[in-house]
């Protein structure tokens, strides 16, 4: 399938996900095929010699030091980068876009006083659901994207993962399809990057159900989950496979290689 046809198909699913709550009760959320190949947008321009990257998010970002994991993968793969993280528990993009909010004020200052090659935006799970995304996720995404591009940077949306058991009677596959649809829709509108960590989680869960990607709370990532997300970020930003990277965090080499391969298969046309 051509990229344009695949994207149209996926965005059609995303549009179906955007129906009202009453509609959803009558029509279950369509489930995406997470094993199917998707041609994700590549950085344009391509990543430079030592990119400056800003991570913006909440506990999904700071759990297990995701940004530090990413830096270690970059270093072990023979590249360099400069990374900063702005994250706070329960934060939403609406709060980060609000210059009257403490976190929003800090982000505004960070975006206007410094230059960034990439700014990675991670939304709160509940704000990224299709039932509320039009009001909660999309408007602040547009505001932040405008600031990022005005400063010469590229926006990358870090697509998060479903809670392990789903949400309010919806199966994990349905919730992930819902979340994926909202991220892909706003990224397509703004011509931005998507880091499909949620896709990587689902692919891994289907292929290796014995790998625990979630923390015991069922919401946040385990060490394995954060490492998989970090590998997925690397594959998108550098357009290279993280396979055989010597940095494995505290994971054994065989397990780390499985996660590296999942990230590479999710992102790259191998």
mmCIF file of C-alpha atoms in Angstrom:
data_model
loop_
_atom_site.group_PDB
_atom_site.id
_atom_site.type_symbol
_atom_site.label_atom_id
_atom_site.label_comp_id
_atom_site.label_asym_id
_atom_site.label_seq_id
_atom_site.Cartn_x
_atom_site.Cartn_y
_atom_site.Cartn_z
ATOM 1 C CA UNK A 1 0.000 0.000 0.000
ATOM 2 C CA UNK A 2 1.281 3.461 -0.847
ATOM 3 C CA UNK A 3 2.143 5.831 1.999
ATOM 4 C CA UNK A 4 -0.702 8.179 1.053
ATOM 5 C CA UNK A 5 -3.197 5.296 0.969
ATOM 6 C CA UNK A 6 -1.988 3.908 4.302
ATOM 7 C CA UNK A 7 -2.133 7.312 5.949
ATOM 8 C CA UNK A 8 -5.639 7.905 4.568
ATOM 9 C CA UNK A 9 -6.724 4.554 5.935
ATOM 10 C CA UNK A 10 -5.283 5.226 9.381
ATOM 11 C CA UNK A 11 -6.693 8.739 9.523
ATOM 12 C CA UNK A 12 -10.085 7.369 8.548
ATOM 13 C CA UNK A 13 -9.846 5.169 11.604
ATOM 14 C CA UNK A 14 -8.818 8.247 13.579
ATOM 15 C CA UNK A 15 -11.886 10.087 12.300
ATOM 16 C CA UNK A 16 -14.096 7.214 13.367
ATOM 17 C CA UNK A 17 -12.524 7.428 16.801
ATOM 18 C CA UNK A 18 -13.603 11.051 17.066
ATOM 19 C CA UNK A 19 -17.326 10.330 17.386
ATOM 20 C CA UNK A 20 -19.290 11.287 20.481
ATOM 21 C CA UNK A 21 -19.388 9.237 23.662
ATOM 22 C CA UNK A 22 -22.886 7.977 22.864
ATOM 23 C CA UNK A 23 -21.682 6.919 19.427
ATOM 24 C CA UNK A 24 -18.878 4.936 21.010
ATOM 25 C CA UNK A 25 -21.298 3.023 23.203
ATOM 26 C CA UNK A 26 -23.157 1.875 20.087
ATOM 27 C CA UNK A 27 -20.052 1.325 17.969
ATOM 28 C CA UNK A 28 -16.936 -0.140 19.606
ATOM 29 C CA UNK A 29 -13.670 1.606 18.770
ATOM 30 C CA UNK A 30 -12.082 0.091 15.628
ATOM 31 C CA UNK A 31 -8.837 -1.657 16.483
ATOM 32 C CA UNK A 32 -5.752 -0.887 14.414
ATOM 33 C CA UNK A 33 -3.433 -3.604 13.155
ATOM 34 C CA UNK A 34 -0.303 -2.755 15.114
ATOM 35 C CA UNK A 35 1.767 -5.340 13.260
ATOM 36 C CA UNK A 36 1.118 -3.683 9.904
ATOM 37 C CA UNK A 37 3.909 -1.492 8.587
ATOM 38 C CA UNK A 38 3.368 2.262 8.718
ATOM 39 C CA UNK A 39 5.655 4.762 7.007
ATOM 40 C CA UNK A 40 6.207 7.357 9.711
ATOM 41 C CA UNK A 41 7.324 10.883 8.847
ATOM 42 C CA UNK A 42 11.102 11.419 8.982
ATOM 43 C CA UNK A 43 12.821 14.525 10.371
ATOM 44 C CA UNK A 44 13.116 17.317 7.809
ATOM 45 C CA UNK A 45 15.812 18.510 7.856
ATOM 46 C CA UNK A 46 17.534 15.330 8.985
ATOM 47 C CA UNK A 47 19.130 15.253 12.403
ATOM 48 C CA UNK A 48 22.454 17.092 12.629
ATOM 49 C CA UNK A 49 25.730 16.255 14.341
ATOM 50 C CA UNK A 50 24.673 17.195 17.883
ATOM 51 C CA UNK A 51 20.953 17.979 18.028
ATOM 52 C CA UNK A 52 19.425 19.886 20.921
ATOM 53 C CA UNK A 53 16.343 18.037 22.101
ATOM 54 C CA UNK A 54 13.752 19.147 24.638
ATOM 55 C CA UNK A 55 11.445 16.597 26.298
ATOM 56 C CA UNK A 56 8.112 17.977 27.530
ATOM 57 C CA UNK A 57 5.669 15.768 29.410
ATOM 58 C CA UNK A 58 4.572 14.242 32.685
ATOM 59 C CA UNK A 59 5.334 11.088 34.662
ATOM 60 C CA UNK A 60 5.273 8.969 31.500
ATOM 61 C CA UNK A 61 8.360 10.946 30.478
ATOM 62 C CA UNK A 62 10.220 11.109 33.786
ATOM 63 C CA UNK A 63 9.557 7.502 34.857
ATOM 64 C CA UNK A 64 12.821 5.518 34.716
ATOM 65 C CA UNK A 65 14.604 8.649 33.388
ATOM 66 C CA UNK A 66 13.415 8.189 29.814
ATOM 67 C CA UNK A 67 15.371 11.174 28.467
ATOM 68 C CA UNK A 68 18.589 9.913 30.117
ATOM 69 C CA UNK A 69 17.988 6.454 28.641
ATOM 70 C CA UNK A 70 17.675 8.097 25.243
ATOM 71 C CA UNK A 71 20.953 10.009 25.711
ATOM 72 C CA UNK A 72 22.735 6.785 26.690
ATOM 73 C CA UNK A 73 21.415 4.998 23.599
ATOM 74 C CA UNK A 74 22.550 7.928 21.431
ATOM 75 C CA UNK A 75 26.024 7.924 22.985
ATOM 76 C CA UNK A 76 26.411 4.143 22.700
ATOM 77 C CA UNK A 77 25.385 4.322 19.040
ATOM 78 C CA UNK A 78 28.196 6.738 18.190
ATOM 79 C CA UNK A 79 26.209 9.984 18.129
ATOM 80 C CA UNK A 80 25.945 13.019 20.363
ATOM 81 C CA UNK A 81 23.022 15.121 21.529
ATOM 82 C CA UNK A 82 22.130 17.767 24.072
ATOM 83 C CA UNK A 83 18.969 17.042 26.040
ATOM 84 C CA UNK A 84 16.827 18.877 28.565
ATOM 85 C CA UNK A 85 13.610 17.701 30.160
ATOM 86 C CA UNK A 86 10.606 19.653 31.455
ATOM 87 C CA UNK A 87 8.200 17.223 33.069
ATOM 88 C CA UNK A 88 5.799 17.254 35.987
ATOM 89 C CA UNK A 89 3.326 14.708 37.302
ATOM 90 C CA UNK A 90 -0.170 14.796 35.779
ATOM 91 C CA UNK A 91 0.725 17.716 33.500
ATOM 92 C CA UNK A 92 -1.155 18.231 30.244
ATOM 93 C CA UNK A 93 -0.203 20.109 27.101
ATOM 94 C CA UNK A 94 -2.934 22.611 27.979
ATOM 95 C CA UNK A 95 -1.019 23.472 31.144
ATOM 96 C CA UNK A 96 2.289 23.677 29.270
ATOM 97 C CA UNK A 97 0.713 26.017 26.715
ATOM 98 C CA UNK A 98 -0.676 28.317 29.424
ATOM 99 C CA UNK A 99 1.878 31.047 30.171
ATOM 100 C CA UNK A 100 0.036 31.835 33.415
ATOM 101 C CA UNK A 101 0.791 28.323 34.628
ATOM 102 C CA UNK A 102 4.133 27.758 36.356
ATOM 103 C CA UNK A 103 5.119 24.932 34.018
ATOM 104 C CA UNK A 104 3.792 26.786 30.997
ATOM 105 C CA UNK A 105 5.721 29.911 31.916
ATOM 106 C CA UNK A 106 8.939 27.893 32.222
ATOM 107 C CA UNK A 107 8.347 26.160 28.881
ATOM 108 C CA UNK A 108 7.589 29.474 27.160
ATOM 109 C CA UNK A 109 10.852 30.905 28.493
ATOM 110 C CA UNK A 110 12.744 27.768 27.446
ATOM 111 C CA UNK A 111 11.330 27.904 23.913
ATOM 112 C CA UNK A 112 11.857 31.636 23.406
ATOM 113 C CA UNK A 113 15.297 32.024 24.987
ATOM 114 C CA UNK A 114 16.919 28.864 23.614
ATOM 115 C CA UNK A 115 16.949 27.124 20.249
ATOM 116 C CA UNK A 116 15.948 23.481 19.929
ATOM 117 C CA UNK A 117 16.256 21.129 16.984
ATOM 118 C CA UNK A 118 13.488 18.894 18.322
ATOM 119 C CA UNK A 119 10.840 19.396 20.969
ATOM 120 C CA UNK A 120 9.152 16.154 22.041
ATOM 121 C CA UNK A 121 5.615 16.697 23.348
ATOM 122 C CA UNK A 122 3.913 14.025 25.466
ATOM 123 C CA UNK A 123 0.249 14.465 26.370
ATOM 124 C CA UNK A 124 -1.587 13.151 29.431
ATOM 125 C CA UNK A 125 -3.373 9.895 28.605
ATOM 126 C CA UNK A 126 -6.899 11.076 29.388
ATOM 127 C CA UNK A 127 -6.418 14.301 27.399
ATOM 128 C CA UNK A 128 -5.391 12.307 24.333
ATOM 129 C CA UNK A 129 -8.604 10.291 24.142
ATOM 130 C CA UNK A 130 -10.766 11.123 21.141
ATOM 131 C CA UNK A 131 -13.748 12.089 23.290
ATOM 132 C CA UNK A 132 -11.863 15.131 24.639
ATOM 133 C CA UNK A 133 -8.876 15.671 22.314
ATOM 134 C CA UNK A 134 -10.623 18.350 20.228
ATOM 135 C CA UNK A 135 -10.824 20.547 23.319
ATOM 136 C CA UNK A 136 -7.998 19.313 25.521
ATOM 137 C CA UNK A 137 -5.129 18.196 23.255
ATOM 138 C CA UNK A 138 -5.415 19.844 19.849
ATOM 139 C CA UNK A 139 -5.606 23.583 20.751
ATOM 140 C CA UNK A 140 -2.490 23.572 23.010
ATOM 141 C CA UNK A 141 -0.673 21.379 20.494
ATOM 142 C CA UNK A 142 -1.243 24.030 17.831
ATOM 143 C CA UNK A 143 -0.036 26.827 20.121
ATOM 144 C CA UNK A 144 3.119 24.977 21.162
ATOM 145 C CA UNK A 145 3.861 23.824 17.623
ATOM 146 C CA UNK A 146 3.711 27.421 16.401
ATOM 147 C CA UNK A 147 6.247 28.513 19.018
ATOM 148 C CA UNK A 148 8.532 25.574 18.264
ATOM 149 C CA UNK A 149 8.535 26.181 14.523
ATOM 150 C CA UNK A 150 8.917 29.937 14.930
ATOM 151 C CA UNK A 151 12.143 29.214 16.799
ATOM 152 C CA UNK A 152 13.335 26.897 14.004
ATOM 153 C CA UNK A 153 12.643 23.564 15.684
ATOM 154 C CA UNK A 154 10.715 20.434 14.780
ATOM 155 C CA UNK A 155 7.818 19.119 16.858
ATOM 156 C CA UNK A 156 7.640 15.419 17.662
ATOM 157 C CA UNK A 157 4.614 13.964 19.439
ATOM 158 C CA UNK A 158 5.481 11.077 21.747
ATOM 159 C CA UNK A 159 2.518 8.734 21.323
ATOM 160 C CA UNK A 160 2.022 7.095 24.678
ATOM 161 C CA UNK A 161 0.657 3.665 25.557
ATOM 162 C CA UNK A 162 -2.659 2.406 26.824
ATOM 163 C CA UNK A 163 -3.031 1.487 30.485
ATOM 164 C CA UNK A 164 -2.339 -2.221 30.803
ATOM 165 C CA UNK A 165 -5.993 -3.150 31.381
ATOM 166 C CA UNK A 166 -7.536 -0.489 29.160
ATOM 167 C CA UNK A 167 -9.947 2.230 30.316
ATOM 168 C CA UNK A 168 -13.564 1.970 31.515
ATOM 169 C CA UNK A 169 -14.430 -1.331 29.894
ATOM 170 C CA UNK A 170 -12.486 -0.673 26.708
ATOM 171 C CA UNK A 171 -9.820 -3.241 25.902
ATOM 172 C CA UNK A 172 -6.168 -2.133 25.696
ATOM 173 C CA UNK A 173 -6.211 -2.574 21.913
ATOM 174 C CA UNK A 174 -9.189 -0.216 21.635
ATOM 175 C CA UNK A 175 -7.660 2.400 23.931
ATOM 176 C CA UNK A 176 -4.341 2.270 22.083
ATOM 177 C CA UNK A 177 -6.136 2.691 18.767
ATOM 178 C CA UNK A 178 -7.965 5.695 20.222
ATOM 179 C CA UNK A 179 -4.747 7.286 21.515
ATOM 180 C CA UNK A 180 -2.875 6.532 18.293
ATOM 181 C CA UNK A 181 -5.643 8.100 16.242
ATOM 182 C CA UNK A 182 -5.528 11.417 18.098
ATOM 183 C CA UNK A 183 -1.747 11.688 17.947
ATOM 184 C CA UNK A 184 -1.665 10.841 14.252
ATOM 185 C CA UNK A 185 -4.471 13.268 13.453
ATOM 186 C CA UNK A 186 -2.863 16.325 15.058
ATOM 187 C CA UNK A 187 0.589 15.408 13.730
ATOM 188 C CA UNK A 188 -0.809 15.098 10.207
ATOM 189 C CA UNK A 189 -2.568 18.456 10.515
ATOM 190 C CA UNK A 190 0.621 20.191 11.665
ATOM 191 C CA UNK A 191 3.005 18.151 9.490
ATOM 192 C CA UNK A 192 4.870 17.010 12.581
ATOM 193 C CA UNK A 193 6.699 13.877 13.647
ATOM 194 C CA UNK A 194 5.052 11.055 15.555
ATOM 195 C CA UNK A 195 7.111 8.828 17.818
ATOM 196 C CA UNK A 196 4.941 5.681 17.875
ATOM 197 C CA UNK A 197 5.884 4.313 21.283
ATOM 198 C CA UNK A 198 2.298 3.119 21.726
ATOM 199 C CA UNK A 199 2.613 1.066 18.529
ATOM 200 C CA UNK A 200 5.870 -0.416 19.844
ATOM 201 C CA UNK A 201 4.148 -1.403 23.094
ATOM 202 C CA UNK A 202 1.350 -3.196 21.262
ATOM 203 C CA UNK A 203 3.684 -4.935 18.816
ATOM 204 C CA UNK A 204 5.839 -6.134 21.700
ATOM 205 C CA UNK A 205 2.837 -7.276 23.762
ATOM 206 C CA UNK A 206 1.570 -9.343 20.842
ATOM 207 C CA UNK A 207 4.944 -10.867 19.933
ATOM 208 C CA UNK A 208 6.411 -11.242 23.434
ATOM 209 C CA UNK A 209 3.555 -11.383 25.979
ATOM 210 C CA UNK A 210 6.060 -12.498 28.626
ATOM 211 C CA UNK A 211 7.819 -9.100 28.559
ATOM 212 C CA UNK A 212 6.242 -6.840 31.178
ATOM 213 C CA UNK A 213 6.100 -3.305 29.768
ATOM 214 C CA UNK A 214 4.024 -1.764 32.552
ATOM 215 C CA UNK A 215 4.828 -0.778 36.108
ATOM 216 C CA UNK A 216 2.786 -2.626 38.785
ATOM 217 C CA UNK A 217 0.391 0.360 38.819
ATOM 218 C CA UNK A 218 -0.685 -0.613 35.288
ATOM 219 C CA UNK A 219 -0.283 2.956 34.027
ATOM 220 C CA UNK A 220 3.369 3.884 33.927
ATOM 221 C CA UNK A 221 6.096 2.064 32.012
ATOM 222 C CA UNK A 222 8.297 -0.569 33.562
ATOM 223 C CA UNK A 223 12.031 -0.353 32.937
ATOM 224 C CA UNK A 224 11.449 -2.482 29.832
ATOM 225 C CA UNK A 225 8.672 -0.161 28.688
ATOM 226 C CA UNK A 226 10.766 2.969 29.079
ATOM 227 C CA UNK A 227 13.677 1.347 27.278
ATOM 228 C CA UNK A 228 11.378 0.372 24.398
ATOM 229 C CA UNK A 229 10.071 3.955 24.223
ATOM 230 C CA UNK A 230 13.632 5.339 24.260
ATOM 231 C CA UNK A 231 14.624 3.002 21.415
ATOM 232 C CA UNK A 232 11.576 4.136 19.442
ATOM 233 C CA UNK A 233 12.520 7.792 19.941
ATOM 234 C CA UNK A 234 16.046 7.029 18.742
ATOM 235 C CA UNK A 235 14.775 5.260 15.624
ATOM 236 C CA UNK A 236 12.569 8.230 14.649
ATOM 237 C CA UNK A 237 15.037 11.029 15.387
ATOM 238 C CA UNK A 238 18.159 9.386 13.954
ATOM 239 C CA UNK A 239 16.409 7.162 11.379
ATOM 240 C CA UNK A 240 18.671 4.329 12.439
ATOM 241 C CA UNK A 241 18.046 0.993 14.094
ATOM 242 C CA UNK A 242 18.984 0.799 17.790
ATOM 243 C CA UNK A 243 19.693 -2.910 17.356
ATOM 244 C CA UNK A 244 22.910 -4.162 18.937
ATOM 245 C CA UNK A 245 23.309 -0.947 20.921
ATOM 246 C CA UNK A 246 25.695 -1.701 23.781
ATOM 247 C CA UNK A 247 23.678 0.311 26.304
ATOM 248 C CA UNK A 248 20.946 -1.907 27.753
ATOM 249 C CA UNK A 249 20.150 -0.059 31.009
ATOM 250 C CA UNK A 250 19.767 -2.802 33.645
ATOM 251 C CA UNK A 251 18.243 -5.264 31.187
ATOM 252 C CA UNK A 252 19.964 -8.423 30.025
ATOM 253 C CA UNK A 253 21.344 -8.288 26.507
ATOM 254 C CA UNK A 254 18.890 -10.767 24.974
ATOM 255 C CA UNK A 255 15.864 -8.905 26.323
ATOM 256 C CA UNK A 256 17.278 -5.532 25.283
ATOM 257 C CA UNK A 257 17.859 -6.819 21.748
ATOM 258 C CA UNK A 258 14.211 -7.899 21.482
ATOM 259 C CA UNK A 259 13.092 -4.400 22.492
ATOM 260 C CA UNK A 260 15.587 -2.775 20.120
ATOM 261 C CA UNK A 261 14.290 -4.925 17.269
ATOM 262 C CA UNK A 262 10.652 -4.084 18.053
ATOM 263 C CA UNK A 263 11.450 -0.363 17.915
ATOM 264 C CA UNK A 264 13.341 -0.754 14.646
ATOM 265 C CA UNK A 265 10.570 -2.835 13.049
ATOM 266 C CA UNK A 266 7.928 -0.342 14.181
ATOM 267 C CA UNK A 267 9.680 2.713 12.754
ATOM 268 C CA UNK A 268 12.002 1.726 9.926
ATOM 269 C CA UNK A 269 11.439 0.168 6.532
ATOM 270 C CA UNK A 270 13.874 -2.692 7.081
#
